[in-house]
Coordinates of C-alpha atoms and ligand atoms in Angstrom, one line a residue:
X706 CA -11.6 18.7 0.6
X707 CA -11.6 17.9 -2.9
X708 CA -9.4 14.7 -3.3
X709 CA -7.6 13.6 -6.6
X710 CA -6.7 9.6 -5.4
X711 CA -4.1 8.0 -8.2
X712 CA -4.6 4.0 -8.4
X713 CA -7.2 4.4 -6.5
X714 CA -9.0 1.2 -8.1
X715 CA -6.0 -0.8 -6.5
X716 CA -6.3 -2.4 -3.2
X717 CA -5.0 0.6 -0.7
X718 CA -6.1 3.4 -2.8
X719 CA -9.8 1.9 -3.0
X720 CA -10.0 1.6 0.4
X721 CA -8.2 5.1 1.0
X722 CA -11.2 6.4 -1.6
X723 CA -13.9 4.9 0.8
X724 CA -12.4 5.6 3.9
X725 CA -11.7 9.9 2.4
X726 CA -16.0 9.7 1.5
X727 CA -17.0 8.5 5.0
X728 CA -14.7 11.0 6.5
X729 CA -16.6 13.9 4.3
X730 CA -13.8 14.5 1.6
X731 CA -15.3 14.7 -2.4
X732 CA -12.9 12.1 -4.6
X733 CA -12.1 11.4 -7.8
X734 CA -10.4 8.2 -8.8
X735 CA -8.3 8.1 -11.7
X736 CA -6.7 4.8 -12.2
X737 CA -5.1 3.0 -15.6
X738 CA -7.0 0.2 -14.3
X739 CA -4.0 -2.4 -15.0
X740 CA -4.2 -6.1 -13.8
X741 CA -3.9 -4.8 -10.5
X742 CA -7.4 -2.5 -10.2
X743 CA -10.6 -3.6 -10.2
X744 CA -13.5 -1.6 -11.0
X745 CA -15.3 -3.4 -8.7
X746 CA -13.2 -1.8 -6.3
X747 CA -15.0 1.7 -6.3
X748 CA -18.1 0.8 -7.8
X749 CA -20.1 2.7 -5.4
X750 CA -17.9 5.8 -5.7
X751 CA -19.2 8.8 -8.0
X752 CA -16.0 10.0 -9.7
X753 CA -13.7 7.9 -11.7
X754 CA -12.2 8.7 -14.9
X755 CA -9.6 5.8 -16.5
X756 CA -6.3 6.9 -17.3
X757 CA -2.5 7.0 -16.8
X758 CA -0.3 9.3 -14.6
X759 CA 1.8 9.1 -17.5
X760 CA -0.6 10.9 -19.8
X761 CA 0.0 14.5 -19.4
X762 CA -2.4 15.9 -21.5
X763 CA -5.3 13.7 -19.7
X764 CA -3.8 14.9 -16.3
X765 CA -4.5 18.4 -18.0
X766 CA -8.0 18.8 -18.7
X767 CA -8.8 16.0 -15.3
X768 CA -7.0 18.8 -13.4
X769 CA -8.8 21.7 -15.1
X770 CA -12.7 20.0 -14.6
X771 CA -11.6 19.2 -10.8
X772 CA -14.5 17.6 -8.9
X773 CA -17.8 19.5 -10.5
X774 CA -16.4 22.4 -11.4
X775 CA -13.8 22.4 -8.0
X776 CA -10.6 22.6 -7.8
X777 CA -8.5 19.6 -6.3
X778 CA -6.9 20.7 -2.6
X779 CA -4.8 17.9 -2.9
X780 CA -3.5 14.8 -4.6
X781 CA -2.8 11.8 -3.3
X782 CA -0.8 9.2 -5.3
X783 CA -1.2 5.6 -4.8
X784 CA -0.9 4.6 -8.4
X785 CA 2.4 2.4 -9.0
X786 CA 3.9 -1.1 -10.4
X787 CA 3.6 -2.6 -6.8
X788 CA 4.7 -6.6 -6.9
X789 CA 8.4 -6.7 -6.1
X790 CA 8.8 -10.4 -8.1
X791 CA 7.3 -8.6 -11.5
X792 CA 9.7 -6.0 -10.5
X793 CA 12.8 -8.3 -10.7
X794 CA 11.4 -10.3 -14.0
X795 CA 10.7 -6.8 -15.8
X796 CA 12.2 -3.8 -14.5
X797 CA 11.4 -0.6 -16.6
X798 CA 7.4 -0.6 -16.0
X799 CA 8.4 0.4 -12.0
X800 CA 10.6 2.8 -13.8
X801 CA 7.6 4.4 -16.2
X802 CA 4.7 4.1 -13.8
X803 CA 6.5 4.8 -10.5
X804 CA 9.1 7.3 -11.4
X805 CA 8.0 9.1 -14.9
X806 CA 4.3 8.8 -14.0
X807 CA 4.5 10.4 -10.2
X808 CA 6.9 13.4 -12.0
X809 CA 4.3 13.9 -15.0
X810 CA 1.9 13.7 -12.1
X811 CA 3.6 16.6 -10.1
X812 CA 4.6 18.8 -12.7
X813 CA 0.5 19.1 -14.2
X814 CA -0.3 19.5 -10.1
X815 CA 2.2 21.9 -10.0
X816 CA 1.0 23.8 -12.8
X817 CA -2.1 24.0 -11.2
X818 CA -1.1 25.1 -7.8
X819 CA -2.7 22.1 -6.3
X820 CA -2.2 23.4 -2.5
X821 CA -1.0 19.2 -1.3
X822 CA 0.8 16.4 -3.1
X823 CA 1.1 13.1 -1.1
X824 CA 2.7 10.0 -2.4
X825 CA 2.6 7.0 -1.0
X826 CA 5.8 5.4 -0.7
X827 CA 7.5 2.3 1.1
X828 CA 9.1 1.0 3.9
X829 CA 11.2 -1.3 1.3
X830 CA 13.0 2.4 0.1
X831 CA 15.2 1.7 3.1
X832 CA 16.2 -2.5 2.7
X833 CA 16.8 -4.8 5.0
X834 CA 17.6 -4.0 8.7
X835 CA 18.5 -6.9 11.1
X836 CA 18.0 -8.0 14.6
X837 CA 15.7 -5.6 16.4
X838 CA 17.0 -2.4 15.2
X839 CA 13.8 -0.2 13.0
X840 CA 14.6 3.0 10.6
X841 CA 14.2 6.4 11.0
X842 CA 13.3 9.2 8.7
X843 CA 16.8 10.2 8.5
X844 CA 18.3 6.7 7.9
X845 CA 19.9 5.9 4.0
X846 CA 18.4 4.6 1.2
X847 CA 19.3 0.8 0.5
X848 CA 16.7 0.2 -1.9
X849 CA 17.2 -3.6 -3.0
X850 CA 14.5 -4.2 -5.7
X851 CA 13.4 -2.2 -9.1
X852 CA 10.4 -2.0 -6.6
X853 CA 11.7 -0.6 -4.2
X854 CA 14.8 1.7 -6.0
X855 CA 11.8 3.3 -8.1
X856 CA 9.6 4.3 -5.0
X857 CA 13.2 6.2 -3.6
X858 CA 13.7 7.3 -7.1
X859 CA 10.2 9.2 -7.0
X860 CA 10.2 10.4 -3.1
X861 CA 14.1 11.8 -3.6
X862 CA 12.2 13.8 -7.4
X863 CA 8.6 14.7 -5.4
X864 CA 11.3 15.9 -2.5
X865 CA 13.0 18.1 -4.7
X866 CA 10.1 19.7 -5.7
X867 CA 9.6 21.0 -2.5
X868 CA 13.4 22.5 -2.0
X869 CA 13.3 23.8 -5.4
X870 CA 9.9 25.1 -6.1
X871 CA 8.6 25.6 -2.7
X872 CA 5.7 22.4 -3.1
X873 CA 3.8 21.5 -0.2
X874 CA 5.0 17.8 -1.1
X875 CA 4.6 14.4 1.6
X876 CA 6.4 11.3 1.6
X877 CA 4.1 8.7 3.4
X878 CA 6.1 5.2 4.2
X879 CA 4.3 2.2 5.3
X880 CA 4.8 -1.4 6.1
X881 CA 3.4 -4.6 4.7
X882 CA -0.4 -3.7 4.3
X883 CA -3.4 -6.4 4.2
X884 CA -7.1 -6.3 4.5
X885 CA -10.1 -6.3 1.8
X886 CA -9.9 -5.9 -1.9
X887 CA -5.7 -7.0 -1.6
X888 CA -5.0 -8.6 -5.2
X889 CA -4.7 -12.4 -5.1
X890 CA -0.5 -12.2 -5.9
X891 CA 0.0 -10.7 -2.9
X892 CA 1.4 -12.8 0.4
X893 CA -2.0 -13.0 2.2
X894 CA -4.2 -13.5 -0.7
X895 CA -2.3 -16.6 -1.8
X896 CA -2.2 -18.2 1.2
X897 CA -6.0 -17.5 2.0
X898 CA -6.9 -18.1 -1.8
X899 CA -4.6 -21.5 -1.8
X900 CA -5.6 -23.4 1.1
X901 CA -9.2 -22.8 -0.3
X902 CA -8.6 -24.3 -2.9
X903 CA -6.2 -26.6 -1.4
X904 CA -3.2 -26.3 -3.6
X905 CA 0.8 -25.5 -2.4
X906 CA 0.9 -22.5 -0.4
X907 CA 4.6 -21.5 -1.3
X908 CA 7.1 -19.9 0.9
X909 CA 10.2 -18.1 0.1
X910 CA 13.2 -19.9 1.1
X911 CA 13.6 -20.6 4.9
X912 CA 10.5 -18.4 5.5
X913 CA 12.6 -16.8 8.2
X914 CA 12.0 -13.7 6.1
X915 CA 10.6 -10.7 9.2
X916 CA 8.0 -8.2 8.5
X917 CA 5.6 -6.0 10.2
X918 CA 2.0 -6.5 9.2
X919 CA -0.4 -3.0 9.0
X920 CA -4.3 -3.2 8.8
X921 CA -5.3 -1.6 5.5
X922 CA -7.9 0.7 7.5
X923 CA -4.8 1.9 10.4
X924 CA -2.8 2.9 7.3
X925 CA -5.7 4.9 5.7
X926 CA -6.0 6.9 8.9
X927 CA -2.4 7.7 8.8
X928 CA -2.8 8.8 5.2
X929 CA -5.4 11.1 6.6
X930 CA -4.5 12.5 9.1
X931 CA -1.0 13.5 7.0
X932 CA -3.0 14.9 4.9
X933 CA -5.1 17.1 7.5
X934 CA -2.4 17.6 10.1
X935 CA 1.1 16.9 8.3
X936 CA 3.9 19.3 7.5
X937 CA 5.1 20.3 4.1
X938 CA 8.2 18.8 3.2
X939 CA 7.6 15.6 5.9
X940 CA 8.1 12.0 6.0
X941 CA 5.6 10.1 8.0
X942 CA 5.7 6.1 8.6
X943 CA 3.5 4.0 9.3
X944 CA 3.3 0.3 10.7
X945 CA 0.8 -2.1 12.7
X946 CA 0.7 -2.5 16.6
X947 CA 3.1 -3.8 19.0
X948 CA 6.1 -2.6 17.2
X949 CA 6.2 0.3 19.8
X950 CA 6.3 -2.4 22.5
X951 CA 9.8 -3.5 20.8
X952 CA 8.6 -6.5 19.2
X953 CA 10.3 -7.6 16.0
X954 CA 7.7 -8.1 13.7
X955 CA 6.8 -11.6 12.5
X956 CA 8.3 -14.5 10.3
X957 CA 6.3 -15.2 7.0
X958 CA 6.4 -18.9 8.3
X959 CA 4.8 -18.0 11.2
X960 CA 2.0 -15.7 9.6
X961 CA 1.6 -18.6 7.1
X962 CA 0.8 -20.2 10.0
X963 CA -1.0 -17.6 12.3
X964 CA -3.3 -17.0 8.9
X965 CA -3.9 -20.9 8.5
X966 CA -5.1 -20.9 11.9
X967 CA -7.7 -18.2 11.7
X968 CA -9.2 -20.0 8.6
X969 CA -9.3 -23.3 10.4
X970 CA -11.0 -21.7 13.1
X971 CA -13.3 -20.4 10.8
X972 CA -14.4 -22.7 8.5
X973 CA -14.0 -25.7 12.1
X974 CA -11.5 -27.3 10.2
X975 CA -8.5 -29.1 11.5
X976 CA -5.0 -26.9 10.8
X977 CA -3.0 -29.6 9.5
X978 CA -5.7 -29.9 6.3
X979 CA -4.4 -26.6 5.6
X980 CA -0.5 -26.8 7.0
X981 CA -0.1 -30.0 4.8
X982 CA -0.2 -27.2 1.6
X983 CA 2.6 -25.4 2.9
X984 CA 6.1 -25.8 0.2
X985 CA 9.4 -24.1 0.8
X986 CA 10.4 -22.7 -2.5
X987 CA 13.4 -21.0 -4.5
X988 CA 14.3 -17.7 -2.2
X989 CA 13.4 -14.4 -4.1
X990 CA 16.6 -12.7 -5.8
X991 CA 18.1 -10.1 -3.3
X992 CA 15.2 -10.6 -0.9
X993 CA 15.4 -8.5 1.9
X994 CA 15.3 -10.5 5.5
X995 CA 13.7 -8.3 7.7
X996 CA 11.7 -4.6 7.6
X997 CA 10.9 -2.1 10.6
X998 CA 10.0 1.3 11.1
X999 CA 9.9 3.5 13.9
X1000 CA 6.6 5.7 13.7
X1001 CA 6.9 7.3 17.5
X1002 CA 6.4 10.6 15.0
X1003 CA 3.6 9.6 14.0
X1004 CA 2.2 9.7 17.2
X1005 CA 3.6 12.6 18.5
X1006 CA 3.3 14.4 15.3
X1007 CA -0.1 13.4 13.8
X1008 CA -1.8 11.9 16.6
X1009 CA -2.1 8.6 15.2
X1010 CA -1.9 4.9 16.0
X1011 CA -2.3 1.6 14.6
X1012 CA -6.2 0.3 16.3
X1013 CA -6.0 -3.1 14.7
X1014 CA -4.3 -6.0 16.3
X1015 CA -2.8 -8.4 14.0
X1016 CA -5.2 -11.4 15.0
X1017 CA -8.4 -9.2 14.9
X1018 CA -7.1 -7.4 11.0
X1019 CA -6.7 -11.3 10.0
X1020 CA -9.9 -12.4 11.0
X1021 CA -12.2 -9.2 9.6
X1022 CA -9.3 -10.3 6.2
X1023 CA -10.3 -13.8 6.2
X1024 CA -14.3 -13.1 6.8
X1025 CA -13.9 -10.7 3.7
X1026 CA -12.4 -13.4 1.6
X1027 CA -14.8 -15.9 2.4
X1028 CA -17.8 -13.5 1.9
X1029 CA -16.4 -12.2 -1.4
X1030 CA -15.4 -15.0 -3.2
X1031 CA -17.0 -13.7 -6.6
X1032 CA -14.7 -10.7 -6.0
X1033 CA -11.7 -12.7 -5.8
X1034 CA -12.4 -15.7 -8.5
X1035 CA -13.2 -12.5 -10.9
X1036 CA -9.7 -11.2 -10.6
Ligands
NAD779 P1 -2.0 -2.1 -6.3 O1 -1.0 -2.8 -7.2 O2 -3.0 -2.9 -5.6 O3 -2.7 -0.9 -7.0 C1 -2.0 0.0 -7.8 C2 -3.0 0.7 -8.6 O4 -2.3 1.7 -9.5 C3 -3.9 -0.2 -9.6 O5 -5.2 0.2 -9.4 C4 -3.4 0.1 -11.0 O6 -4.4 0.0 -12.0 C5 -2.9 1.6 -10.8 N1 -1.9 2.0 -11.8 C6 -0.8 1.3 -12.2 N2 -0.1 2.0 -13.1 C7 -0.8 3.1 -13.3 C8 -0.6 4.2 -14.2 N3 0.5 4.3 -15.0 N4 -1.5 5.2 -14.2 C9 -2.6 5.2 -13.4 N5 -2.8 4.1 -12.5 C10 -1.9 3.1 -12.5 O7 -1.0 -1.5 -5.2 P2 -1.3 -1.2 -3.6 O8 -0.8 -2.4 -2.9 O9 -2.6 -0.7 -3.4 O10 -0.2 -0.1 -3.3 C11 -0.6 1.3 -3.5 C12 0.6 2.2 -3.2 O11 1.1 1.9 -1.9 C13 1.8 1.9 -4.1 O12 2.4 3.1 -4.5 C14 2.8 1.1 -3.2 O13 4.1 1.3 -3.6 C15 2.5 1.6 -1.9 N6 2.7 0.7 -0.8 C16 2.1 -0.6 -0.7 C17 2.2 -1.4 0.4 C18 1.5 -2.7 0.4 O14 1.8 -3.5 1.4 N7 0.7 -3.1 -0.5 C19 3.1 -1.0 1.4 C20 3.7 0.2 1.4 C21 3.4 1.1 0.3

């Protein structure tokens, strides 16, 4: 298929765009390139134009040139604000990027009759659910950030678009992603980045905070396989391994830790070099405690499941960072 990947030169789309051309798809990456991509990113890929989903008229003539001449079969949206604390310092870029961007996005693919639209939305669309319990497709909307209330903002538009007009429009909803190519802001970047450099490695509040962690690569797969197998109109979610077994996900303490030890291991350093960095700082405004999906229809509908185990996604994260360290120091 010929792919149109939005912020692709960010950290998931890149490695979406890599893992499209080994599975035979033709891409084209068109990406505003703001702090968050890196050019670097997709340096080996042959199509990238720079620009903004904003930018109708560039969306027009990208659109009319396809890849080579081709038409795009489908568009896949990754491009967005993404950083929840820029979101709650500055609200109206999440509202410009993720909400009037994805819509000027649409409308130009729908002009076109671009036969798929996915966009890549959130977990964090739904806030915070406590104790063990995980959301569905059909549960409410809480969203609790600018973040996260533009990503709802844009699925409940895209949605429309497919009542209304009859687009074959997907909603893809994941958990916390990590792997290669993550920007350094980012929860596993700092801490990797941090003890390496041995400065504070800060935690929010009582670090009690719950999440479920997703290898980068298990999340590409899904995006795939929505594309190749999904519905029109669907919602598909996504999150890493042993959720299914009803585990609860993990504490951002204890992945400070669980990362830290990994690293240790390593480089044969002693943990406590590394634990000794570790600061409790001011809780995030409105921070949600705990996120969980249930993706059982992901399974039974798409055929896919999480490969990576937690431990094995840290270490092939952690071997990255230390084999990349140009990468990293350049961002
Ligand atoms: P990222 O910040 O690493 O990348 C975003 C990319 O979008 C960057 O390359 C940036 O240059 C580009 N971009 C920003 N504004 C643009 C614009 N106006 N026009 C064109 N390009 C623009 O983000 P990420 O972590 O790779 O997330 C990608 C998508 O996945 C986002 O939509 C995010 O909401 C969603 N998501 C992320 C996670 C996660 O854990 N990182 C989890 C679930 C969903």
């Amino acid at each position: 298929m010929n792919l149109l990947i939005t912020g692709g030169a960010g950290f998931i789309g890149a490695n979406f765009a890599h893992y499209a051309v080994r599975h035979g798809h033709n891409v084209l990456v068109y990406d505003l390139l703001t702090y968050a991509g890196n050019p670097k990113n997709i340096s080996s890929l042959k199509h990238f134009v720079q620009g903004d989903i904003r930018d109708a008229d560039k969306l027009e003539s990208i659109f009319k040139n396809g890849i080579d001449g081709k038409p795009f079969d489908a568009v896949i949206n990754f491009a967005a604000e993404s950083h929840v604390d820029r979101s709650i310092s500055l609200a109206m870029p999440f509202v410009e990027t993720n909400v009037v961007g994805a819509v000027t996005l649409l409308e130009v693919a729908r002009k076109h009759t671009v036969p798929t639209f996915i966009q890549i939305s959130t977990d964090e669309v739904y806030g915070s659910i406590e104790g063990t319990g995980k959301f569905t497709r059909s549960s409410p909307l809480h969203p609790s950030s600018a973040y996260s209330a533009s990503k709802a903002a844009a699925d409940l538009l895209l949605l429309s678009y497919h009542h209304t007009h009859g687009m074959d429009v997907r909603i893809t909803r994941c958990t916390n992603n990590y792997g290669r190519c993550q920007h350094p802001e980012k929860l596993i970047p700092t801490i990797i980045s941090n003890a390496l450099a041995g400065k504070p490695i800060p935690i929010f509040g009582d670090g009690k905070q719950v999440r479920d962690w997703i290898f980068v690569e298990d999340h590409c797969a899904g995006i795939l396989a929505a594309l190749e197998r999904g519905k029109s109109g669907a919602i598909y979610h996504f999150g890493g391994p042993g959720m299914e077994m009803n585990e609860v996900g993990i504490s951002n303490m204890d992945l400070v830790h669980l990362v830290l030890r990994i690293l240790a291991n390593e480089l044969g350093k002693d943990i406590s070099q590394f634990t000794s960095l570790i600061r409790n700082v001011a809780d995030r405004p409105g921070h949600d405690r705990r996120y969980a999906l249930d993706w059982s229809e992901s399974i039974t509908e798409l055929g896919w499941q999480p490969k990576t185990s937690l431990e094995d996604g840290l270490d092939k994260t952690i071997r990255w960072w230390l084999d990349n360290q140009d990468w990293w120091n350049g961002v």
